[in-house]
Amino acid sequence: MGDTFSANCPSGAFARIRMYRLGIGDCFLLTFVGGGSPRHVLIDCGVLQGTANGKQKIERVAESIRDETGGHLDVLVATHEHWDHVSGFQQAGDIFDALRVDRIWVAWTEDTNDPVAQRFKEEKRMRLQAVHMALNQLARIRSPEAEDYGSAIAQLLGFYGGPAEGASLAAFSENTGFAMKAVTERKNGPSPTFCKPGDVLKPEWGGGLRVYVLGPPRDPAALRDLRGKAGTDIYKIAGIDSLYLAALTQTAGEEPDDKSFPFHPSLRWLSEHTDKILKNDALAHLYKSYNDEDAAWRRIDNEWLVSSARMALQLDSATNNTSLVLAFELDDERVLLFPADAQIGSWRSWLGLQWSAEQAGRSAAVTARDLLQRTVFYKVGHHGSENATRKEDGLESMTDGRLVAAIPVDQTFANDTKKWRMPADPLLRRLTVLTKGRILRADVAWPQPDDPPPAPGPGDDEWAQFRTSVHIDPGGLFIDYMVQ
Amino acid sequence: MGGAPLAEVIPVRIATSVILLATSAFVEAIDYLIAPNANGALRADVVSMSMGGVASKAWAEVVNRAYEAGICLVTAAGNNKLGSPQSIVYPARFRRVIAACGIMANRRPYIRANVGFGQMAGNFGPDSKMDTALAAFTPNTPWAEINCPGIIDMDGGGTSSATPQIAAAAALWLQKHKGNLSYNEPWMVVEAVRRALFASADKSLPNSRTFLGQGVLQAARALEERPAAAQELVKTPEDAASFPILHILTGQGVAAPAPRDMLEVEALQLLQRDEEIEQTISDPDLPAAELPVQEVKRFLEATIASEHASATLRTYLKRVYTSRFAGPDLRALPDKSLPYGKTEGEVLLMRPTCRRLRGYAFDPDLATRLEATDISQIVFDVRWEDDLRPGPVGEYLEVIDYDPASGGYYAPIDLDNPNILATDGLPPTESNPKFHQQFVYAVAMKTIETFESALGRKALWSPRMHGRKDYDYVAQLRIYPHALREANAYYHPEKKALLFGYFPAAARDPGRLYPQGMVFTCLAHDIVAHETTHALLDGMHRAFQRPSNEDQLAFHEAFADIVALFQHFSKPAVLNHQIAKTRGDLRARNMLGELATQFGEATGLRGALRSYIGETDSKTGQWRALQPDPTAYQTVTEPHYRGALLVAAVFDAFLGIYERRSADLIRIATSGTGVLPSGAIHPDLVGRLSEEAAKAAQHVLSMCIRALDYCPPLDLTFGDYLRALITADLDLVPYDPLCYRVAFVDAFRRQGIYPMDLATLSVDTLCWKPAESEGREVSNFFAPVLRKLRTFATESEYLNSGRRSRTRKGDEREAIFRHAWRWRAIIHDQIKREIKKIKDKAVRARVTIPLGLDFSAGDEKFEVHSLRLARKRGPYNTTQGQIVMSLVQEKKVSSGKAGDGALFAFGGGCTIIADLEQSKINYIICKNILSQARRDRQIAFYSRPATSLFATYFDDTGLNGLGQRFAMLHADEGDEING
């Protein structure tokens, strides 16, 4: 346990940040050295569905965590309910369940007693189900157009751990929920702390260590990333989709009720009753126009199912914004920022936060901007996508010259397989400037001990210090960064 | 004549178009040729005429006269495209005339089945005519260029070009043999010529008799044919413009109204004009007794039902039909021939100018609000369509009420049903889908009318694309009123369809709406008008769909909103009400400047989806007037929000114009103080202010629409649009006492919208640079192109004039489309030739760079992207005839500075505005393909940060089209200007 850490740790280190190299998937083990033995905080453990050998990788990581911590986590953090953040707690459930865990930190949005959180979860469940049924229906249609639409939507569902081969529908939509529950409802306890923005967490072992909670925001509009439009309320929106869902259940073979139709059911001529339709001249003409083979390109059978792409996105976006955002403030006031996948709405909400002098244990109140300005380690949000790092009042406020960034990403997989812009070029370029090239990436084993500094890069001293602060696991499992 | 160089040619001009042949002109011409010349000899031996038309008695008689006089007539069999007769036209149809059919270079008959879709093909048949038909080669034969002595193009097409080949062969044969002829009857010469040509023709091709008649012309062989002996020649029976069918109908106990032969001619003409009738009879020229009974019956049914037949003929045929085929109920046959504009008895019935249809002024929500009940419903005067079928399905629109999510159809409305006609359509209701169909039809048609009246021409939808090919004409835009179950509506550019959604209103605190009540986007005037405008704009500028800068998609949205917004002012009742309510101050909160209120509230906004006069503060709930933010144009990128800046500028300009127009009224009403007393204003003042507002709105909307012709064909920016607005208006309305143009410039400046490269901002500097400034080389270059364009214009005028010889109703727009399509190719080839002629590279560059095109190699590909004749009516009834043409070129360029990035298509080109009266080019509005700066901007645009989750997952190409729709809402609600 402590031995490994000390062995790799130059003297004078405060903390070590270990990024497990899972590709598109977050798993960070933070180890703090205070007066006594090292203390371990694990933030997330997950890998995106579709990653090659995902389960095996996760198991190796879980074993490594167990061995490294001696089977004891001081704090376990699960940031949000996305497969690429929590899959490990299910995929390597045996190992995690056997760990001794003192504290569990999750976002307030996971609290079953919080009515807002519950509505949010319910809406999410409903949407996920809708997306799913729409996908199933597209799969049944078997046209190239339906196939295109379907595959585009299915790509988005990788964040929900499915659809895995042969998995039942229910199992799929519940998968991620189970993984999160493996944390919040751990058999061996403890019960989780539901963190709200504005909270400060102060582990009893941590000495001067303070953990500021920045997100998820309490304002539902911010959760949805809505652009402060007058009076927009997320929960009002939910009703709008109820009819869409009704149509999907109907097509899935269940009995519809009258309220599921826009008009009195007697006004509708079911497509399958062709004999009746063809008896009526005007209808027959309509029917023939629509079903004319030469005009098949103008049919719209698949179009309404595309709504589910919008739902999948909203779902994804809203879930990203439920990310627990933590800023670890070290004894010497330096900050390590872990925003998980928080998007703009969340970032924007931080600006309204303030911690009193008393909470912060300082002479003056602390704002989110202060924390950003003192950030020396930034876990880049959402695998480096452009929308999860706010520039103005975000990245641009991280002005500390010592700033280092870490991106858990697999660019080849993201760009080539998923066709996603991860990591985003403009963000990467800006990060390079702000960090002077000190960006650690899960998909690149860099820097090696002999690597020259990137150009235009840090000064010689800075470079020397950075290089000696990084340790790359020869087995390829992780990259360690020492905060000295 | 190239085929018979030694023959003397007598040109006789009888028409301006090959398909516009007046009966009397043909008769006069032939009579002129029969009449002896000064030497007492015939003026002509052979007549070649590449024209045709509908038979008449006079034609038959003159053909007989010519035959008897010994003149050999060769005329074109005629051509067909879609929907026109495929059998040989008159006079070629007469047996005493040689019909010229076509054979193609690949030795296949030049007929419909052997040519591509949409291309012209030659006529053939009926069978009995083919004995006196002959084929010659076409298309792509040498053809003299009109007005260009010495220029021969290889663009001869149709049976028109086959005709002179046969006539030339006849002339050659006569040259060789005429001296040896000793016949005692002049007609024998004709028969001798025909015999020689027919006997020598190549009859070896399959189905030769059916398609090629006597075979393929072999002129050299024909010359070897010796003149036949007189006794071998058989006189062809006299031709008559009559119709065997009618002969068999006589003696049926039905007395024909005199003169019967008039009816026969009419029946024959109908057969030529009406495809439906033509199809009933396989060979109308067969002797009466040989006609199959079933065909006679079908012919009668079709003729009785035909809208083209006269009342007399139909009445007569009805009687014939009943007497001959007793039994079937004739009343069951549709009678489409409402006698509009025709005398029936004594009464002259006029075709209605419009169809009155009730509908919502804004959306159904207003109908339930007490303060607005008097304006919630209005009547739309929709342009009358004769052939409106249930759906409604008309010339422009095809409403298809299929609801895939509900798994069924809703029965279509028949707007011609007398009960509906008599009551101004169905009453507005949310619960009857037939009303929904009526409403989308009414609003979409009104929007189309607005466009057409501003542009002075027919609106066309964008063609269906097959790769880069755009020949596939789309007649009707489809409207699916219940396509989606979501709070959305969009124009689908690939399906050429508008899709509307429905959804239950938001559950909690739904404003004034009934919770969970159904909201139909197809019942919101603004949404229907907005989406229809997307389709219309796509029909004019299809490159605007492809985003190449921040403004392009935003413009699409803005323009759709502008059209929806200004249509509010065309409803007098609504306008009066709102003017009274705001006491004439349109900057105060009112419904006219807001869009889609019900939709906004039902989706959780506290008010309209978009408002261009003010907004409700999210914190205080107070309404406040919008203040222009000149920095927003630099920062806002999401298309709907960015578009809103342009709409706000246009709306602001409108308000300025309205205030200027109404300032005197306010002064009069307030004795010069300008301060209205409190309380309601006088109804007369309301009336006058409304009038000014309506006028101003109509002018502003027309200006906005007309500006579209003055936009570059691609890569449009708001600044370009402002320049287009100003230039178009300056061209049409040189005198501007109310300072409309200044109002626009001013409003755009307040919004911070400027063109990129102007030193100063004023009406003069904003006007596009006149083409003269490009210098003489450019105008010389365009001289031959302009000549071609004039021919195009002359032909287009004919298409636009409404005189449709054989085009059926509704085919007029297709004719315009096909005509332009064909001419785009002609103009393209002309320009290409002109460019090839310039050998000097530097000169070539000087000529082509002003066009925004790159011809450094000389053979670069380019496209005549669009070509339209525009005739606009300005104030004081000034009209303006113009040709609007655009040229576009595309290059694959690298997105990296060092040429290492991914390739993307970079476009350039220009819109050319040519003045028809003065025969010169007015403007060349260009986007230079060689501009490095523009290319860099485009690269920067493509590599702009994906500011939203949506953009992270879906790239600009829209991933299978998912991202490419013009939705009322944007697909991702969560985006912010980031960076």
PDB file of C-alpha atoms in Angstrom, chain A residues 119 137 145 147-149 151-153 155-156 159 224-233 235-237 239-248 250-251 259-264 267-272 277 280 282-283 285-287 289-292 294-307 309-310 312-314 316-318 320 343-344 348 382 385-392 418-422 424 426 429, chain B residues 389-391 393 398-412 430-433 436 464 472 474 476-478 480 482-488 490 492 494-497 499 502-510 514 516 518 520 601-606 608-610 616-618 636 641 942-956 959-962 965 970-979:
ATOM      1  CA  ARG A 119     -38.642  13.877 -11.055  1.00  0.00           C
ATOM      2  CA  GLN A 137     -38.935   0.218 -34.272  1.00  0.00           C
ATOM      3  CA  GLU A 145     -32.900   5.367 -44.208  1.00  0.00           C
ATOM      4  CA  GLU A 147     -30.805   2.039 -40.601  1.00  0.00           C
ATOM      5  CA  ASP A 148     -28.948   5.344 -40.895  1.00  0.00           C
ATOM      6  CA  TYR A 149     -31.184   7.054 -38.396  1.00  0.00           C
ATOM      7  CA  SER A 151     -27.211   3.809 -36.025  1.00  0.00           C
ATOM      8  CA  ALA A 152     -26.751   7.529 -35.408  1.00  0.00           C
ATOM      9  CA  ILE A 153     -29.005   7.366 -32.383  1.00  0.00           C
ATOM     10  CA  GLN A 155     -24.100   5.658 -30.968  1.00  0.00           C
ATOM     11  CA  LEU A 156     -25.366   8.043 -28.336  1.00  0.00           C
ATOM     12  CA  PHE A 159     -23.164   6.209 -22.397  1.00  0.00           C
ATOM     13  CA  ARG A 224     -30.793  21.241 -18.921  1.00  0.00           C
ATOM     14  CA  ASP A 225     -28.239  23.711 -20.240  1.00  0.00           C
ATOM     15  CA  LEU A 226     -31.067  26.005 -21.229  1.00  0.00           C
ATOM     16  CA  ARG A 227     -30.156  29.428 -22.212  1.00  0.00           C
ATOM     17  CA  GLY A 228     -31.893  31.463 -19.519  1.00  0.00           C
ATOM     18  CA  LYS A 229     -35.047  31.943 -21.611  1.00  0.00           C
ATOM     19  CA  ALA A 230     -37.788  33.610 -19.662  1.00  0.00           C
ATOM     20  CA  GLY A 231     -39.567  31.237 -17.358  1.00  0.00           C
ATOM     21  CA  THR A 232     -38.478  28.067 -19.069  1.00  0.00           C
ATOM     22  CA  ASP A 233     -39.030  25.156 -16.804  1.00  0.00           C
ATOM     23  CA  TYR A 235     -40.538  19.857 -15.796  1.00  0.00           C
ATOM     24  CA  LYS A 236     -43.174  21.396 -17.915  1.00  0.00           C
ATOM     25  CA  ILE A 237     -41.466  19.959 -20.917  1.00  0.00           C
ATOM     26  CA  GLY A 239     -45.551  16.287 -20.522  1.00  0.00           C
ATOM     27  CA  ILE A 240     -44.878  17.174 -24.125  1.00  0.00           C
ATOM     28  CA  ASP A 241     -43.279  13.841 -24.782  1.00  0.00           C
ATOM     29  CA  SER A 242     -46.049  11.768 -23.225  1.00  0.00           C
ATOM     30  CA  LEU A 243     -47.887  11.407 -26.505  1.00  0.00           C
ATOM     31  CA  TYR A 244     -44.730  10.368 -28.272  1.00  0.00           C
ATOM     32  CA  LEU A 245     -44.271   7.638 -25.726  1.00  0.00           C
ATOM     33  CA  ALA A 246     -47.861   6.584 -26.119  1.00  0.00           C
ATOM     34  CA  ALA A 247     -47.304   6.082 -29.831  1.00  0.00           C
ATOM     35  CA  LEU A 248     -44.241   3.968 -29.192  1.00  0.00           C
ATOM     36  CA  GLN A 250     -48.778   1.348 -29.188  1.00  0.00           C
ATOM     37  CA  THR A 251     -46.492   0.295 -31.964  1.00  0.00           C
ATOM     38  CA  LYS A 259     -56.142   9.863 -25.217  1.00  0.00           C
ATOM     39  CA  SER A 260     -53.169   8.692 -27.229  1.00  0.00           C
ATOM     40  CA  PHE A 261     -54.612  10.116 -30.430  1.00  0.00           C
ATOM     41  CA  PRO A 262     -54.844  13.649 -31.636  1.00  0.00           C
ATOM     42  CA  PHE A 263     -58.401  13.138 -32.878  1.00  0.00           C
ATOM     43  CA  HIS A 264     -61.332  10.958 -32.097  1.00  0.00           C
ATOM     44  CA  LEU A 267     -61.574   9.702 -37.704  1.00  0.00           C
ATOM     45  CA  ARG A 268     -58.525   7.580 -38.270  1.00  0.00           C
ATOM     46  CA  TRP A 269     -58.300   5.061 -41.104  1.00  0.00           C
ATOM     47  CA  LEU A 270     -55.763   2.477 -40.062  1.00  0.00           C
ATOM     48  CA  SER A 271     -53.149   1.807 -42.729  1.00  0.00           C
ATOM     49  CA  GLU A 272     -53.653  -1.925 -42.536  1.00  0.00           C
ATOM     50  CA  ILE A 277     -59.621   2.730 -47.509  1.00  0.00           C
ATOM     51  CA  ASN A 280     -63.606   5.479 -50.446  1.00  0.00           C
ATOM     52  CA  ALA A 282     -60.868  10.335 -51.940  1.00  0.00           C
ATOM     53  CA  LEU A 283     -59.080   8.175 -49.383  1.00  0.00           C
ATOM     54  CA  HIS A 285     -56.423   8.481 -53.924  1.00  0.00           C
ATOM     55  CA  LEU A 286     -54.616   9.706 -50.826  1.00  0.00           C
ATOM     56  CA  TYR A 287     -53.515   6.187 -50.019  1.00  0.00           C
ATOM     57  CA  SER A 289     -50.350   8.900 -53.612  1.00  0.00           C
ATOM     58  CA  TYR A 290     -48.611   8.128 -50.373  1.00  0.00           C
ATOM     59  CA  ASN A 291     -47.794   4.542 -51.281  1.00  0.00           C
ATOM     60  CA  ASP A 292     -46.851   5.221 -54.887  1.00  0.00           C
ATOM     61  CA  ASP A 294     -42.243   6.261 -57.650  1.00  0.00           C
ATOM     62  CA  ALA A 295     -42.754   8.670 -54.772  1.00  0.00           C
ATOM     63  CA  ALA A 296     -41.408   6.337 -52.098  1.00  0.00           C
ATOM     64  CA  TRP A 297     -38.594   8.802 -51.478  1.00  0.00           C
ATOM     65  CA  ARG A 298     -41.128  11.227 -50.079  1.00  0.00           C
ATOM     66  CA  ARG A 299     -42.572   8.929 -47.437  1.00  0.00           C
ATOM     67  CA  ILE A 300     -42.198   9.938 -43.838  1.00  0.00           C
ATOM     68  CA  ASP A 301     -42.646   6.724 -41.895  1.00  0.00           C
ATOM     69  CA  ASN A 302     -39.313   7.086 -40.114  1.00  0.00           C
ATOM     70  CA  GLU A 303     -39.323  10.794 -39.519  1.00  0.00           C
ATOM     71  CA  TRP A 304     -41.234  10.893 -36.270  1.00  0.00           C
ATOM     72  CA  LEU A 305     -38.841   8.382 -34.761  1.00  0.00           C
ATOM     73  CA  VAL A 306     -35.996  10.829 -35.223  1.00  0.00           C
ATOM     74  CA  SER A 307     -37.391  12.730 -32.241  1.00  0.00           C
ATOM     75  CA  ALA A 309     -32.298  11.507 -31.337  1.00  0.00           C
ATOM     76  CA  ARG A 310     -33.280  14.778 -29.745  1.00  0.00           C
ATOM     77  CA  ALA A 312     -31.152  10.945 -26.491  1.00  0.00           C
ATOM     78  CA  LEU A 313     -29.226  14.175 -26.686  1.00  0.00           C
ATOM     79  CA  GLN A 314     -31.284  15.913 -24.055  1.00  0.00           C
ATOM     80  CA  ASP A 316     -27.214  12.857 -22.368  1.00  0.00           C
ATOM     81  CA  SER A 317     -26.876  16.542 -21.821  1.00  0.00           C
ATOM     82  CA  ALA A 318     -29.010  16.579 -18.692  1.00  0.00           C
ATOM     83  CA  ASN A 320     -23.804  15.211 -17.935  1.00  0.00           C
ATOM     84  CA  GLN A 343     -21.554  21.129 -19.422  1.00  0.00           C
ATOM     85  CA  ILE A 344     -21.933  24.826 -19.906  1.00  0.00           C
ATOM     86  CA  ARG A 348     -22.257  28.938 -15.664  1.00  0.00           C
ATOM     87  CA  HIS A 382     -16.283  15.019 -20.992  1.00  0.00           C
ATOM     88  CA  SER A 385     -15.427  17.721 -26.004  1.00  0.00           C
ATOM     89  CA  GLU A 386     -15.833  21.402 -26.728  1.00  0.00           C
ATOM     90  CA  ASN A 387     -19.101  21.883 -24.907  1.00  0.00           C
ATOM     91  CA  ALA A 388     -17.918  20.632 -21.528  1.00  0.00           C
ATOM     92  CA  THR A 389     -15.223  23.199 -20.888  1.00  0.00           C
ATOM     93  CA  ARG A 390     -16.496  26.711 -20.631  1.00  0.00           C
ATOM     94  CA  LYS A 391     -14.032  29.236 -21.994  1.00  0.00           C
ATOM     95  CA  GLU A 392     -15.053  32.586 -20.619  1.00  0.00           C
ATOM     96  CA  LYS A 418     -17.783   7.007 -33.053  1.00  0.00           C
ATOM     97  CA  LYS A 419     -17.250  10.007 -35.360  1.00  0.00           C
ATOM     98  CA  TRP A 420     -17.211  12.281 -32.358  1.00  0.00           C
ATOM     99  CA  ARG A 421     -15.147  15.422 -31.973  1.00  0.00           C
ATOM    100  CA  MET A 422     -13.172  14.266 -28.954  1.00  0.00           C
ATOM    101  CA  ALA A 424     -11.938  19.000 -29.754  1.00  0.00           C
ATOM    102  CA  PRO A 426      -9.783  24.308 -30.564  1.00  0.00           C
ATOM    103  CA  ARG A 429      -4.993  24.182 -28.776  1.00  0.00           C
TER     104      ARG A 429
ATOM    105  CA  ARG B 389     -58.572  17.664 -55.845  1.00  0.00           C
ATOM    106  CA  PRO B 390     -59.401  16.273 -52.397  1.00  0.00           C
ATOM    107  CA  GLY B 391     -56.410  16.616 -50.103  1.00  0.00           C
ATOM    108  CA  VAL B 393     -54.080  18.621 -53.949  1.00  0.00           C
ATOM    109  CA  GLU B 398     -50.169  18.195 -52.104  1.00  0.00           C
ATOM    110  CA  VAL B 399     -51.558  17.828 -48.602  1.00  0.00           C
ATOM    111  CA  ILE B 400     -51.167  14.251 -47.460  1.00  0.00           C
ATOM    112  CA  ASP B 401     -52.681  13.601 -44.097  1.00  0.00           C
ATOM    113  CA  TYR B 402     -50.879  10.491 -43.025  1.00  0.00           C
ATOM    114  CA  ASP B 403     -50.025  10.196 -39.358  1.00  0.00           C
ATOM    115  CA  PRO B 404     -47.386   7.492 -38.995  1.00  0.00           C
ATOM    116  CA  ALA B 405     -47.310   7.611 -35.206  1.00  0.00           C
ATOM    117  CA  SER B 406     -51.035   6.953 -35.078  1.00  0.00           C
ATOM    118  CA  GLY B 407     -50.744   4.392 -37.837  1.00  0.00           C
ATOM    119  CA  GLY B 408     -53.332   5.778 -40.192  1.00  0.00           C
ATOM    120  CA  TYR B 409     -54.800   8.310 -42.571  1.00  0.00           C
ATOM    121  CA  TYR B 410     -57.326  11.085 -42.114  1.00  0.00           C
ATOM    122  CA  ALA B 411     -59.854  11.493 -44.896  1.00  0.00           C
ATOM    123  CA  PRO B 412     -58.927  14.390 -47.200  1.00  0.00           C
ATOM    124  CA  GLU B 430     -58.939  21.724 -33.611  1.00  0.00           C
ATOM    125  CA  SER B 431     -60.927  18.517 -33.577  1.00  0.00           C
ATOM    126  CA  ASN B 432     -61.466  17.987 -37.294  1.00  0.00           C
ATOM    127  CA  PRO B 433     -58.405  17.010 -39.326  1.00  0.00           C
ATOM    128  CA  HIS B 436     -56.300  21.284 -40.504  1.00  0.00           C
ATOM    129  CA  ARG B 464     -35.008  16.468 -56.578  1.00  0.00           C
ATOM    130  CA  ASP B 472     -35.993  15.953 -61.689  1.00  0.00           C
ATOM    131  CA  VAL B 474     -40.962  18.522 -58.420  1.00  0.00           C
ATOM    132  CA  GLN B 476     -45.900  19.938 -55.681  1.00  0.00           C
ATOM    133  CA  LEU B 477     -44.589  20.513 -52.242  1.00  0.00           C
ATOM    134  CA  ARG B 478     -45.948  17.896 -49.918  1.00  0.00           C
ATOM    135  CA  TYR B 480     -47.921  16.375 -43.910  1.00  0.00           C
ATOM    136  CA  HIS B 482     -49.661  15.384 -38.675  1.00  0.00           C
ATOM    137  CA  ALA B 483     -46.254  13.870 -39.338  1.00  0.00           C
ATOM    138  CA  LEU B 484     -44.551  14.129 -35.968  1.00  0.00           C
ATOM    139  CA  ARG B 485     -45.394  13.760 -32.344  1.00  0.00           C
ATOM    140  CA  GLU B 486     -43.206  16.477 -30.970  1.00  0.00           C
ATOM    141  CA  ALA B 487     -43.100  20.194 -30.472  1.00  0.00           C
ATOM    142  CA  ASN B 488     -41.544  20.783 -33.842  1.00  0.00           C
ATOM    143  CA  TYR B 490     -39.683  21.437 -40.377  1.00  0.00           C
ATOM    144  CA  HIS B 492     -37.389  18.476 -45.294  1.00  0.00           C
ATOM    145  CA  GLU B 494     -34.707  15.984 -49.588  1.00  0.00           C
ATOM    146  CA  LYS B 495     -38.307  14.903 -49.383  1.00  0.00           C
ATOM    147  CA  LYS B 496     -39.599  18.295 -50.561  1.00  0.00           C
ATOM    148  CA  ALA B 497     -42.089  18.189 -47.768  1.00  0.00           C
ATOM    149  CA  LEU B 499     -43.700  18.072 -41.673  1.00  0.00           C
ATOM    150  CA  TYR B 502     -48.490  17.885 -32.551  1.00  0.00           C
ATOM    151  CA  PHE B 503     -48.009  17.490 -28.820  1.00  0.00           C
ATOM    152  CA  PRO B 504     -49.815  17.924 -25.541  1.00  0.00           C
ATOM    153  CA  ALA B 505     -49.301  21.350 -23.976  1.00  0.00           C
ATOM    154  CA  ALA B 506     -46.847  21.454 -21.102  1.00  0.00           C
ATOM    155  CA  ALA B 507     -48.375  20.042 -17.949  1.00  0.00           C
ATOM    156  CA  ARG B 508     -47.642  22.504 -15.200  1.00  0.00           C
ATOM    157  CA  ASP B 509     -48.466  26.192 -15.303  1.00  0.00           C
ATOM    158  CA  PRO B 510     -49.265  26.215 -18.987  1.00  0.00           C
ATOM    159  CA  TYR B 514     -55.556  23.944 -21.346  1.00  0.00           C
ATOM    160  CA  GLN B 516     -52.320  18.570 -21.676  1.00  0.00           C
ATOM    161  CA  MET B 518     -53.324  19.080 -27.873  1.00  0.00           C
ATOM    162  CA  PHE B 520     -51.052  21.372 -33.476  1.00  0.00           C
ATOM    163  CA  GLU B 601     -46.430  28.955 -24.271  1.00  0.00           C
ATOM    164  CA  ALA B 602     -47.093  25.281 -24.768  1.00  0.00           C
ATOM    165  CA  THR B 603     -43.388  24.532 -24.748  1.00  0.00           C
ATOM    166  CA  GLY B 604     -42.826  26.320 -21.482  1.00  0.00           C
ATOM    167  CA  LEU B 605     -41.948  29.817 -22.585  1.00  0.00           C
ATOM    168  CA  ARG B 606     -43.939  32.621 -21.063  1.00  0.00           C
ATOM    169  CA  ALA B 608     -44.292  33.875 -28.042  1.00  0.00           C
ATOM    170  CA  LEU B 609     -41.608  31.619 -29.471  1.00  0.00           C
ATOM    171  CA  ARG B 610     -39.932  34.687 -30.915  1.00  0.00           C
ATOM    172  CA  THR B 616     -40.605  39.271 -20.939  1.00  0.00           C
ATOM    173  CA  ASP B 617     -37.896  39.617 -18.355  1.00  0.00           C
ATOM    174  CA  SER B 618     -37.193  36.237 -16.824  1.00  0.00           C
ATOM    175  CA  VAL B 636     -24.247  34.970 -31.548  1.00  0.00           C
ATOM    176  CA  TYR B 641     -30.730  33.515 -32.562  1.00  0.00           C
ATOM    177  CA  TYR B 942     -15.699  24.710 -40.588  1.00  0.00           C
ATOM    178  CA  SER B 943     -13.259  24.283 -37.771  1.00  0.00           C
ATOM    179  CA  ARG B 944     -15.255  26.444 -35.403  1.00  0.00           C
ATOM    180  CA  PRO B 945     -15.678  24.940 -31.992  1.00  0.00           C
ATOM    181  CA  ALA B 946     -18.512  22.507 -31.549  1.00  0.00           C
ATOM    182  CA  THR B 947     -20.169  24.594 -28.906  1.00  0.00           C
ATOM    183  CA  SER B 948     -22.853  22.111 -28.112  1.00  0.00           C
ATOM    184  CA  LEU B 949     -23.161  18.477 -27.344  1.00  0.00           C
ATOM    185  CA  PHE B 950     -25.099  18.137 -30.573  1.00  0.00           C
ATOM    186  CA  ALA B 951     -22.190  19.458 -32.561  1.00  0.00           C
ATOM    187  CA  THR B 952     -19.819  17.145 -30.741  1.00  0.00           C
ATOM    188  CA  TYR B 953     -21.744  14.136 -31.906  1.00  0.00           C
ATOM    189  CA  PHE B 954     -23.055  15.277 -35.282  1.00  0.00           C
ATOM    190  CA  ASP B 955     -20.912  17.076 -37.778  1.00  0.00           C
ATOM    191  CA  ASP B 956     -21.978  19.675 -40.321  1.00  0.00           C
ATOM    192  CA  LEU B 959     -24.902  12.778 -40.079  1.00  0.00           C
ATOM    193  CA  ASN B 960     -27.391  11.113 -42.370  1.00  0.00           C
ATOM    194  CA  GLY B 961     -29.370  14.282 -42.607  1.00  0.00           C
ATOM    195  CA  LEU B 962     -30.328  14.279 -38.960  1.00  0.00           C
ATOM    196  CA  ARG B 965     -33.487  20.192 -41.112  1.00  0.00           C
ATOM    197  CA  HIS B 970     -33.175  24.061 -33.061  1.00  0.00           C
ATOM    198  CA  ALA B 971     -32.275  20.512 -32.304  1.00  0.00           C
ATOM    199  CA  ASP B 972     -30.163  21.346 -29.305  1.00  0.00           C
ATOM    200  CA  GLU B 973     -31.680  23.782 -26.939  1.00  0.00           C
ATOM    201  CA  GLY B 974     -28.535  24.057 -24.945  1.00  0.00           C
ATOM    202  CA  ASP B 975     -25.939  26.105 -26.559  1.00  0.00           C
ATOM    203  CA  GLU B 976     -24.191  29.203 -25.678  1.00  0.00           C
ATOM    204  CA  ILE B 977     -21.657  31.324 -27.340  1.00  0.00           C
ATOM    205  CA  ASN B 978     -18.557  29.754 -26.006  1.00  0.00           C
ATOM    206  CA  GLY B 979     -15.255  31.448 -26.469  1.00  0.00           C
TER     207      GLY B 979
END
